[in-house]
Amino acid sequence: MDIDSTKDDLTGGLFKILFEKSPGSVLVKADAPLFTIVAVSDDYLMVTSAKREDVIRKSFFDAFPEDKDNPADEYTARKVFTKVIQTGEKIDVAVYRYDILNSLTHQPEERYWSCSNIPIPGGGKKVEYILNTVVDISGEVKAKEVAIESENRLLLAAEATGLAIWDLSIPQTDFNFSPQLMAIFGHAPDSSISLSSIRNQVHPDDMQNIIIKSYHEALVTGNYAYEARIFWPDESLHWIRVKGVVLYNDKQEPYRMLGTIVDVTENKRDEIRKNDFIAMASHELKTPLTSLKAYIQLLETKLSGASDPFIKTALSKSINQVNKMIALVHSFLDLSRLEPGKLQLKRSVFDINKLIEECINDSRMISGTHTLAFSPIGVCNVNADREKIGEVVSNFISNAIKYSPKGSTVTIKAEVADHNCVEVSVTDEGIGIKPKDHEKIFQRFYRVDDNDKNHISGFGIGLYLSNEIIQRHKGKIWVKSTAGKGSSFFFSLPLV
Ligand code: ADP
């Protein structure tokens, strides 16, 4: 079709009406270098703030001057039109910038466009016209820029605090991370390292016991959190802390995990130094305490016939205090041994009732202020570390005594429960614990902040150690308590 010869149709009639109502279109003649505008739609005029009489029958580049600031841009209208004529092929340009003069302020406005350039042949194969359709996508481009800018700001803030951000697809095919992650693993920030080589840097014990376990737990709970050891390329040992959340699709299937990672080596080194100090100090205290106890016991024997009753009471009170100190020093030593692999269990098969009786006898020796009630049922054999389980029982009993009034009863029970377990409980009639503290009392150094018991001394490590000991035996530990009425502390262990 020779469009020019159907001039009437272009300047009037149905074609004109249809074209002028079409979205963002302009028809230009392939008369390079002019590219005369033959028809233009209302929408095109509106988005470009132009008037029909100013553009029609004018060169496209008089109506819409070329962007001289951007001569290298391969998407300038002139280059694209020329290419359409040369190739006879349609050319789409996804995004390009062409600023428009604001009709009110007469200031240039930053605008982004997406366009299509369709060749329209004349009589032969030669391109006679080019149909240029445009869509103003400035809104989308700006929104994307804002999103990128806020993402960059977030990244900067994270990196300033040493945090790296990562996300991982599930199954694990895609792993993205911010450059800080490379520094955390001891590489140059611009290195490209695969997920599998990063994994190879993890301490093999922690990969097995911590990371894989936490990953599978996270798929169920939605929260990913662990601390693990890694080796840098220079073979130095570092600690990382990872936290993340799992995203689920409509079918509640996990499909992605995202989170942060930070180097906590300095904190860990401090903790190790602190633990080493506690271990050393407790160890040094053990020897003089043991000889102090031996001397008092010798004195007790030597003065057993003394007529002054004060000597007897003073010596037995001294022994009790020394025993308390020895127990405390033991728990400090245990505390420092809780680092991975340091607290070794020495398992043996024993009757838990016998152990409870021994602990009750020791407690009666230390404090005779309470009634300790225990009626053992038949033999309950467990395969566990006798000394450590004894520490848990003694700790439950000494807490029951500590946090209940003198003269009250502490009831100790050992019962066979479901799943072939023995369940040991220590119940007191004391001050009790509010529900908000039930979980927290098992944390290290946690003591209930309560004015009533400010005079009761303690370090908040007894229950923490008890929890660690029971966890390492794959048992359970818990509390039931009503504030003002009393508490029951429980642990359960598998029976042999
Ligand atoms: P400590 O007794 O040395 O403070 P624990 O770890 O043994 O440390 O106990 C932690 C906290 O739990 C205690 O400070 C106390 O507030 C609370 N608690 C433990 N046992 C009892 C109990 N039988 N009755 C009331 N509160 C208790």
XYZ file of C-alpha atoms and ligand atoms in Angstrom:
523
model
C 0.000 0.000 0.000
C 1.314 3.445 -0.839
C 0.052 5.313 2.175
C 1.042 8.692 0.795
C -1.227 8.207 -2.211
C -4.158 7.600 0.133
C -3.580 11.037 1.562
C -7.268 11.499 2.226
C -7.291 8.510 4.502
C -4.371 9.917 6.499
C -5.674 13.409 6.955
C -9.323 12.583 7.268
C -11.759 9.714 7.289
C -11.754 6.435 9.215
C -7.963 5.831 9.166
C -7.343 9.226 10.695
C -9.937 8.709 13.438
C -8.630 5.234 14.241
C -4.977 6.317 14.252
C -5.569 9.403 16.362
C -7.405 7.331 18.986
C -4.728 4.603 19.111
C -2.436 4.466 22.166
C 0.939 6.299 21.900
C 1.583 6.005 18.136
C 3.364 8.087 15.517
C 3.753 7.222 11.848
C 6.893 8.565 10.157
C 7.905 8.415 6.534
C 11.100 6.499 5.773
C 12.536 9.633 4.106
C 15.845 9.712 6.004
C 17.285 12.020 7.208
C 13.984 13.881 7.669
C 11.624 11.151 8.891
C 8.538 13.267 8.282
C 5.644 12.731 10.689
C 2.586 11.646 8.747
C 0.147 10.886 11.573
C 0.206 11.065 15.343
C -2.220 9.833 17.989
C -3.791 11.999 20.721
C -2.191 9.815 23.359
C 1.286 10.313 21.830
C 0.761 14.086 21.899
C -0.414 13.951 25.481
C 2.504 11.939 26.863
C 5.054 14.034 24.958
C 3.327 17.370 25.803
C 3.281 18.272 22.092
C 0.622 19.872 19.852
C -0.531 18.238 16.635
C -0.063 21.378 14.495
C 3.560 21.691 15.762
C 4.557 18.166 14.721
C 2.460 17.027 11.766
C 4.325 17.086 8.398
C 7.481 18.146 10.305
C 10.672 16.186 10.520
C 10.470 13.849 13.563
C 13.737 15.399 14.788
C 12.397 18.960 14.539
C 9.404 17.938 16.611
C 11.419 15.864 19.037
C 15.021 17.103 18.977
C 17.758 14.539 19.292
C 19.426 14.131 22.672
C 22.839 15.577 21.860
C 24.099 14.704 25.342
C 23.842 11.053 24.567
C 25.399 10.501 21.096
C 26.698 7.033 21.919
C 23.283 5.693 22.841
C 22.475 2.932 20.374
C 18.774 3.442 21.004
C 18.443 7.015 19.698
C 15.396 7.288 17.459
C 17.600 8.093 14.458
C 19.710 4.975 14.844
C 16.684 2.768 15.414
C 14.721 4.201 12.445
C 17.771 3.801 10.201
C 18.176 0.182 11.291
C 14.487 -0.574 10.686
C 14.865 0.715 7.110
C 18.093 -1.259 6.551
C 16.841 -4.560 8.000
C 13.101 -4.332 7.316
C 12.691 -5.825 10.814
C 10.675 -4.629 13.777
C 12.852 -3.240 16.593
C 11.716 -3.087 20.219
C 13.517 -0.966 22.787
C 12.688 -2.037 26.339
C 13.884 1.112 28.159
C 15.385 4.385 26.966
C 15.535 7.872 28.381
C 14.178 10.873 26.531
C 13.380 13.965 28.602
C 10.288 16.061 27.850
C 9.843 19.808 28.372
C 7.157 20.345 30.977
C 4.495 22.480 29.296
C 3.839 24.463 32.499
C 7.310 24.923 33.993
C 9.195 24.718 30.634
C 11.814 22.676 32.478
C 13.057 19.315 31.145
C 11.506 16.345 32.953
C 13.326 13.014 33.312
C 11.261 10.415 31.429
C 11.734 6.769 30.470
C 10.060 5.006 27.556
C 9.528 1.622 26.056
C 8.905 1.541 22.298
C 8.244 -0.578 19.255
C 9.312 0.365 15.707
C 7.401 -1.485 13.034
C 8.432 -1.255 9.348
C 5.557 -0.657 6.945
C 6.432 -1.532 3.359
C 5.167 0.407 0.362
C 4.447 -1.131 -3.014
C 7.646 -3.221 -3.133
C 9.619 -4.666 -0.262
C 11.121 -1.305 0.551
C 10.199 0.201 3.923
C 7.993 3.269 3.260
C 6.878 4.118 6.777
C 7.806 3.360 10.342
C 5.120 2.996 12.986
C 6.617 4.089 16.317
C 4.532 3.199 19.402
C 5.646 4.340 22.839
C 4.682 3.709 26.453
C 5.766 6.054 29.246
C 7.372 3.796 31.873
C 8.913 6.593 33.997
C 6.821 5.531 37.027
C 8.081 1.932 36.958
C 11.718 2.973 36.376
C 11.575 5.488 39.248
C 9.976 2.909 41.579
C 12.725 0.444 40.670
C 15.392 3.086 41.280
C 13.903 3.859 44.697
C 13.827 0.131 45.539
C 17.464 -0.309 44.431
C 18.497 2.777 46.371
C 16.806 1.583 49.562
C 18.318 -1.899 49.059
C 21.750 -0.277 48.664
C 21.214 1.808 51.792
C 20.221 -1.327 53.708
C 23.310 -3.135 52.400
C 25.549 -0.224 53.391
C 24.042 -0.090 56.878
C 24.418 -3.870 57.239
C 28.019 -3.824 56.028
C 28.903 -0.941 58.332
C 27.971 -3.221 61.238
C 29.885 -6.166 59.734
C 26.711 -8.028 58.741
C 26.489 -9.900 55.455
C 23.085 -10.601 53.904
C 22.358 -13.871 52.094
C 19.497 -15.751 50.507
C 19.277 -19.348 49.490
C 16.717 -21.157 47.343
C 15.238 -24.438 48.576
C 16.327 -26.919 47.204
C 19.759 -25.324 47.368
C 20.441 -24.307 43.775
C 20.762 -20.568 44.091
C 22.838 -18.720 46.710
C 23.096 -14.919 46.712
C 24.998 -12.830 49.210
C 26.357 -9.348 49.845
C 30.136 -8.770 49.338
C 30.731 -8.669 53.124
C 30.246 -12.454 53.203
C 33.546 -12.885 51.351
C 35.367 -10.883 54.045
C 33.728 -12.981 56.777
C 35.130 -16.120 55.112
C 38.568 -14.522 54.713
C 38.432 -13.765 50.958
C 38.826 -10.536 48.967
C 35.401 -8.819 48.654
C 35.230 -9.287 44.870
C 36.144 -13.009 44.846
C 33.630 -15.362 43.319
C 33.373 -18.447 45.501
C 30.737 -21.148 45.197
C 28.447 -22.305 47.983
C 30.217 -25.674 48.089
C 33.673 -24.137 48.597
C 32.273 -21.916 51.364
C 30.857 -25.069 52.950
C 34.264 -26.722 52.764
C 35.594 -24.011 55.075
C 33.213 -25.062 57.887
C 34.676 -27.156 60.718
C 33.595 -30.735 59.843
C 32.131 -31.390 63.351
C 30.014 -28.241 63.187
C 28.787 -29.000 59.664
C 27.453 -32.343 60.851
C 26.304 -31.504 64.386
C 25.171 -27.919 64.037
C 24.531 -26.655 60.494
C 22.748 -29.643 58.953
C 20.711 -30.097 62.151
C 19.736 -26.400 62.302
C 18.813 -26.402 58.592
C 16.354 -29.271 59.011
C 14.944 -27.739 62.192
C 14.510 -24.410 60.350
C 12.429 -26.027 57.591
C 9.954 -27.018 60.311
C 10.119 -24.052 62.702
C 10.737 -21.268 60.153
C 13.732 -19.925 62.092
C 17.356 -20.609 61.259
C 20.004 -19.813 63.890
C 23.383 -21.243 64.762
C 26.990 -20.490 65.645
C 29.738 -22.486 63.999
C 33.485 -22.579 63.447
C 35.077 -21.926 60.052
C 38.640 -22.020 58.726
C 39.956 -19.105 56.685
C 42.200 -19.812 53.689
C 45.189 -18.957 55.983
C 43.988 -21.822 58.263
C 43.079 -19.523 61.176
C 39.919 -20.480 63.094
C 36.950 -18.074 63.151
C 33.413 -18.131 64.524
C 30.288 -17.123 62.614
C 26.740 -16.459 63.793
C 23.991 -17.118 61.243
C 20.363 -16.076 61.579
C 17.591 -16.424 59.044
C 13.939 -17.014 58.261
C 12.273 -19.502 55.920
C 9.698 -18.391 53.332
C 6.847 -20.766 52.476
C 4.649 -20.902 49.351
C 0.821 -21.203 49.302
C 1.112 -24.938 49.878
C 3.218 -24.278 52.997
C 6.309 -25.695 51.278
C 9.589 -23.916 52.102
C 11.053 -22.310 48.962
C 13.593 -19.772 50.205
C 15.672 -18.824 53.214
C 17.137 -15.402 53.886
C 19.125 -13.903 56.681
C 22.354 -12.479 57.995
C 25.773 -13.731 58.933
C 28.315 -12.065 61.188
C 31.823 -12.830 62.444
C 31.713 -13.368 66.238
C 35.317 -14.541 66.645
C 36.236 -11.740 69.057
C 33.230 -12.445 71.331
C 34.025 -16.150 71.239
C 37.677 -15.547 72.080
C 36.554 -13.394 75.040
C 34.203 -16.140 76.155
C 36.931 -18.762 75.847
C 39.344 -16.542 77.809
C 36.668 -16.035 80.494
C 35.968 -19.777 80.657
C 39.675 -20.560 80.842
C 40.000 -18.065 83.680
C 37.038 -19.593 85.579
C 38.487 -23.089 84.997
C 41.914 -22.054 86.228
C 40.625 -20.167 89.273
C 38.269 -22.993 90.265
C 41.047 -25.527 89.788
C 43.396 -23.519 91.985
C 40.683 -23.206 94.660
C 40.001 -26.948 94.705
C 43.312 -27.972 96.328
C 43.272 -25.603 99.334
C 39.571 -26.361 99.897
C 40.180 -30.116 99.940
C 43.000 -29.755 102.459
C 40.901 -27.314 104.545
C 38.134 -29.926 104.668
C 40.619 -32.663 105.633
C 42.038 -30.516 108.481
C 38.569 -29.719 109.849
C 37.628 -33.420 109.706
C 40.886 -34.238 111.581
C 40.061 -31.604 114.195
C 36.536 -33.044 114.499
C 38.000 -36.494 115.287
C 40.605 -35.075 117.672
C 38.065 -32.920 119.541
C 35.231 -35.431 119.562
C 35.509 -35.749 123.340
C 35.656 -31.974 123.979
C 33.289 -30.794 126.682
C 32.545 -27.374 125.105
C 29.443 -27.905 122.830
C 30.399 -24.786 120.817
C 33.503 -26.593 119.422
C 31.317 -29.411 117.980
C 28.755 -27.027 116.414
C 31.447 -24.717 115.023
C 33.329 -27.612 113.410
C 30.223 -29.167 111.836
C 29.102 -25.752 110.514
C 32.611 -25.215 109.076
C 32.460 -28.580 107.287
C 29.035 -27.657 105.827
C 30.327 -24.325 104.542
C 33.401 -25.979 103.016
C 31.127 -28.553 101.327
C 29.001 -25.738 99.878
C 32.134 -24.060 98.548
C 33.392 -27.315 97.049
C 30.023 -27.804 95.269
C 30.207 -24.237 93.953
C 33.760 -24.661 92.698
C 32.667 -27.894 90.980
C 29.836 -26.121 89.190
C 32.211 -23.354 88.036
C 34.542 -26.016 86.697
C 31.627 -27.678 84.870
C 30.556 -24.342 83.456
C 33.944 -23.824 81.882
C 33.850 -27.339 80.430
C 30.663 -26.730 78.459
C 32.483 -25.720 75.279
C 31.851 -28.251 72.467
C 33.522 -31.547 73.217
C 34.820 -30.494 76.632
C 32.090 -31.929 78.900
C 32.696 -35.662 78.561
C 30.071 -38.021 79.970
C 31.386 -41.044 81.884
C 28.459 -43.396 81.488
C 27.717 -46.420 83.683
C 24.582 -48.380 84.575
C 23.247 -47.533 88.058
C 20.049 -47.442 90.088
C 18.780 -43.887 90.228
C 17.007 -44.503 93.586
C 20.337 -45.230 95.260
C 21.824 -42.049 93.825
C 18.846 -39.986 95.043
C 19.240 -41.431 98.554
C 22.922 -40.459 98.584
C 22.094 -36.909 97.441
C 19.394 -36.615 100.131
C 21.877 -37.756 102.791
C 24.447 -35.191 101.613
C 21.802 -32.450 101.669
C 20.726 -33.458 105.223
C 24.368 -33.116 106.260
C 24.609 -29.608 104.787
C 21.258 -28.307 105.989
C 18.873 -29.931 108.415
C 16.254 -27.206 108.150
C 13.706 -29.031 105.944
C 11.949 -32.405 105.843
C 13.202 -34.326 102.821
C 10.603 -36.965 101.880
C 11.466 -39.816 99.502
C 9.939 -43.294 99.151
C 11.836 -45.229 96.500
C 9.986 -47.624 94.212
C 11.772 -50.727 92.786
C 15.136 -50.609 90.998
C 15.345 -48.014 88.171
C 18.515 -48.582 86.174
C 19.787 -45.873 83.846
C 22.923 -45.679 81.712
C 24.265 -42.213 82.516
C 27.069 -40.205 84.095
C 26.391 -40.934 87.800
C 28.335 -37.964 89.141
C 26.695 -35.476 86.761
C 23.136 -36.775 87.349
C 23.933 -36.561 91.081
C 24.796 -32.874 90.545
C 21.374 -32.311 88.924
C 19.501 -34.023 91.793
C 21.547 -32.138 94.447
C 20.957 -28.877 92.621
C 17.167 -29.433 92.515
C 17.177 -30.294 96.249
C 19.415 -27.398 97.307
C 17.243 -24.948 95.287
C 14.078 -26.404 96.874
C 15.637 -25.799 100.306
C 16.957 -22.353 99.341
C 13.661 -21.043 97.971
C 11.211 -22.452 100.581
C 10.614 -21.636 104.245
C 12.445 -23.488 107.008
C 10.453 -26.417 108.401
C 8.587 -27.062 105.123
C 8.724 -30.359 103.240
C 10.640 -31.142 100.053
C 9.233 -34.219 98.283
C 11.468 -36.217 95.959
C 10.018 -38.834 93.607
C 11.375 -41.216 90.984
C 8.685 -42.794 88.803
C 8.658 -44.885 85.673
C 6.906 -42.780 83.014
C 5.781 -43.444 79.422
C 8.302 -44.237 76.692
C 10.446 -46.320 79.055
C 11.771 -43.346 80.977
C 12.381 -42.596 84.604
C 11.002 -39.257 85.748
C 12.595 -37.625 88.790
C 10.855 -34.719 90.518
C 11.670 -32.421 93.429
C 8.709 -30.487 94.838
C 8.844 -27.706 97.401
C 6.364 -25.481 99.224
C 8.329 -22.322 98.560
C 8.109 -18.956 96.818
C 7.347 -20.457 93.380
C 8.210 -18.960 89.964
C 6.063 -16.751 87.710
C 5.191 -18.281 84.273
C 7.293 -15.647 82.398
C 10.442 -16.990 84.103
C 9.812 -20.723 83.602
C 11.962 -20.930 80.452
C 14.485 -18.261 81.409
C 15.664 -19.853 84.672
C 17.502 -22.494 82.588
C 19.621 -19.793 80.912
C 23.158 -19.084 82.022
C 23.447 -16.539 84.877
C 19.657 -15.957 84.915
C 18.192 -15.220 88.362
C 14.587 -14.176 88.887
C 14.509 -10.455 89.540
C 12.334 -10.470 92.624
C 12.714 -8.253 95.678
C 11.499 -11.034 97.999
C 14.512 -13.201 97.326
C 17.247 -10.615 96.967
C 18.812 -11.907 100.177
C 19.155 -15.468 98.736
C 22.629 -15.869 97.276
C 23.364 -17.634 93.993
C 24.997 -17.272 90.574
C 22.243 -18.519 88.291
C 24.312 -21.398 86.926
C 22.832 -24.443 88.736
C 19.799 -24.896 86.475
C 21.796 -23.964 83.371
C 24.281 -26.744 84.138
C 21.460 -29.165 85.015
C 19.822 -28.408 81.660
C 23.108 -28.948 79.758
C 23.773 -32.236 81.588
C 20.265 -33.579 80.899
C 20.328 -32.401 77.245
C 23.626 -34.203 76.682
C 21.985 -37.370 78.030
C 19.172 -36.803 75.477
C 16.739 -36.464 78.394
C 14.190 -33.770 79.241
C 14.106 -31.140 81.971
C 11.184 -28.886 82.940
C 9.452 -26.994 85.732
C 5.877 -26.621 86.996
C 5.374 -23.837 89.453
C 2.840 -21.418 90.908
C 4.160 -18.186 92.373
C 3.608 -18.139 96.147
C 2.694 -21.829 96.324
C 5.767 -23.845 95.367
C 7.635 -25.467 92.497
C 8.255 -28.922 91.057
C 11.399 -29.470 89.017
C 11.523 -32.557 86.775
C 13.973 -34.430 84.607
C 13.537 -37.675 82.726
C 16.098 -40.156 81.411
C 15.695 -43.276 79.287
C 15.667 -46.502 81.340
C 18.171 -49.230 80.449
P 20.801 -19.801 91.670
O 19.869 -20.536 92.582
O 22.232 -19.945 92.029
O 20.396 -18.386 91.471
P 19.853 -21.594 89.585
O 20.324 -21.695 88.169
O 19.894 -22.834 90.394
O 20.725 -20.436 90.222
O 18.392 -21.038 89.567
C 18.064 -19.953 88.721
C 16.907 -19.155 89.310
O 15.717 -19.952 89.294
C 17.085 -18.789 90.763
O 17.803 -17.586 90.902
C 15.650 -18.667 91.252
O 15.175 -17.388 90.956
C 14.903 -19.666 90.415
N 14.666 -20.949 91.137
C 15.366 -22.097 91.008
N 14.848 -23.061 91.780
C 13.765 -22.521 92.417
C 12.791 -23.011 93.342
N 12.808 -24.253 93.787
N 11.827 -22.156 93.749
C 11.793 -20.884 93.309
N 12.690 -20.354 92.436
C 13.662 -21.163 91.993
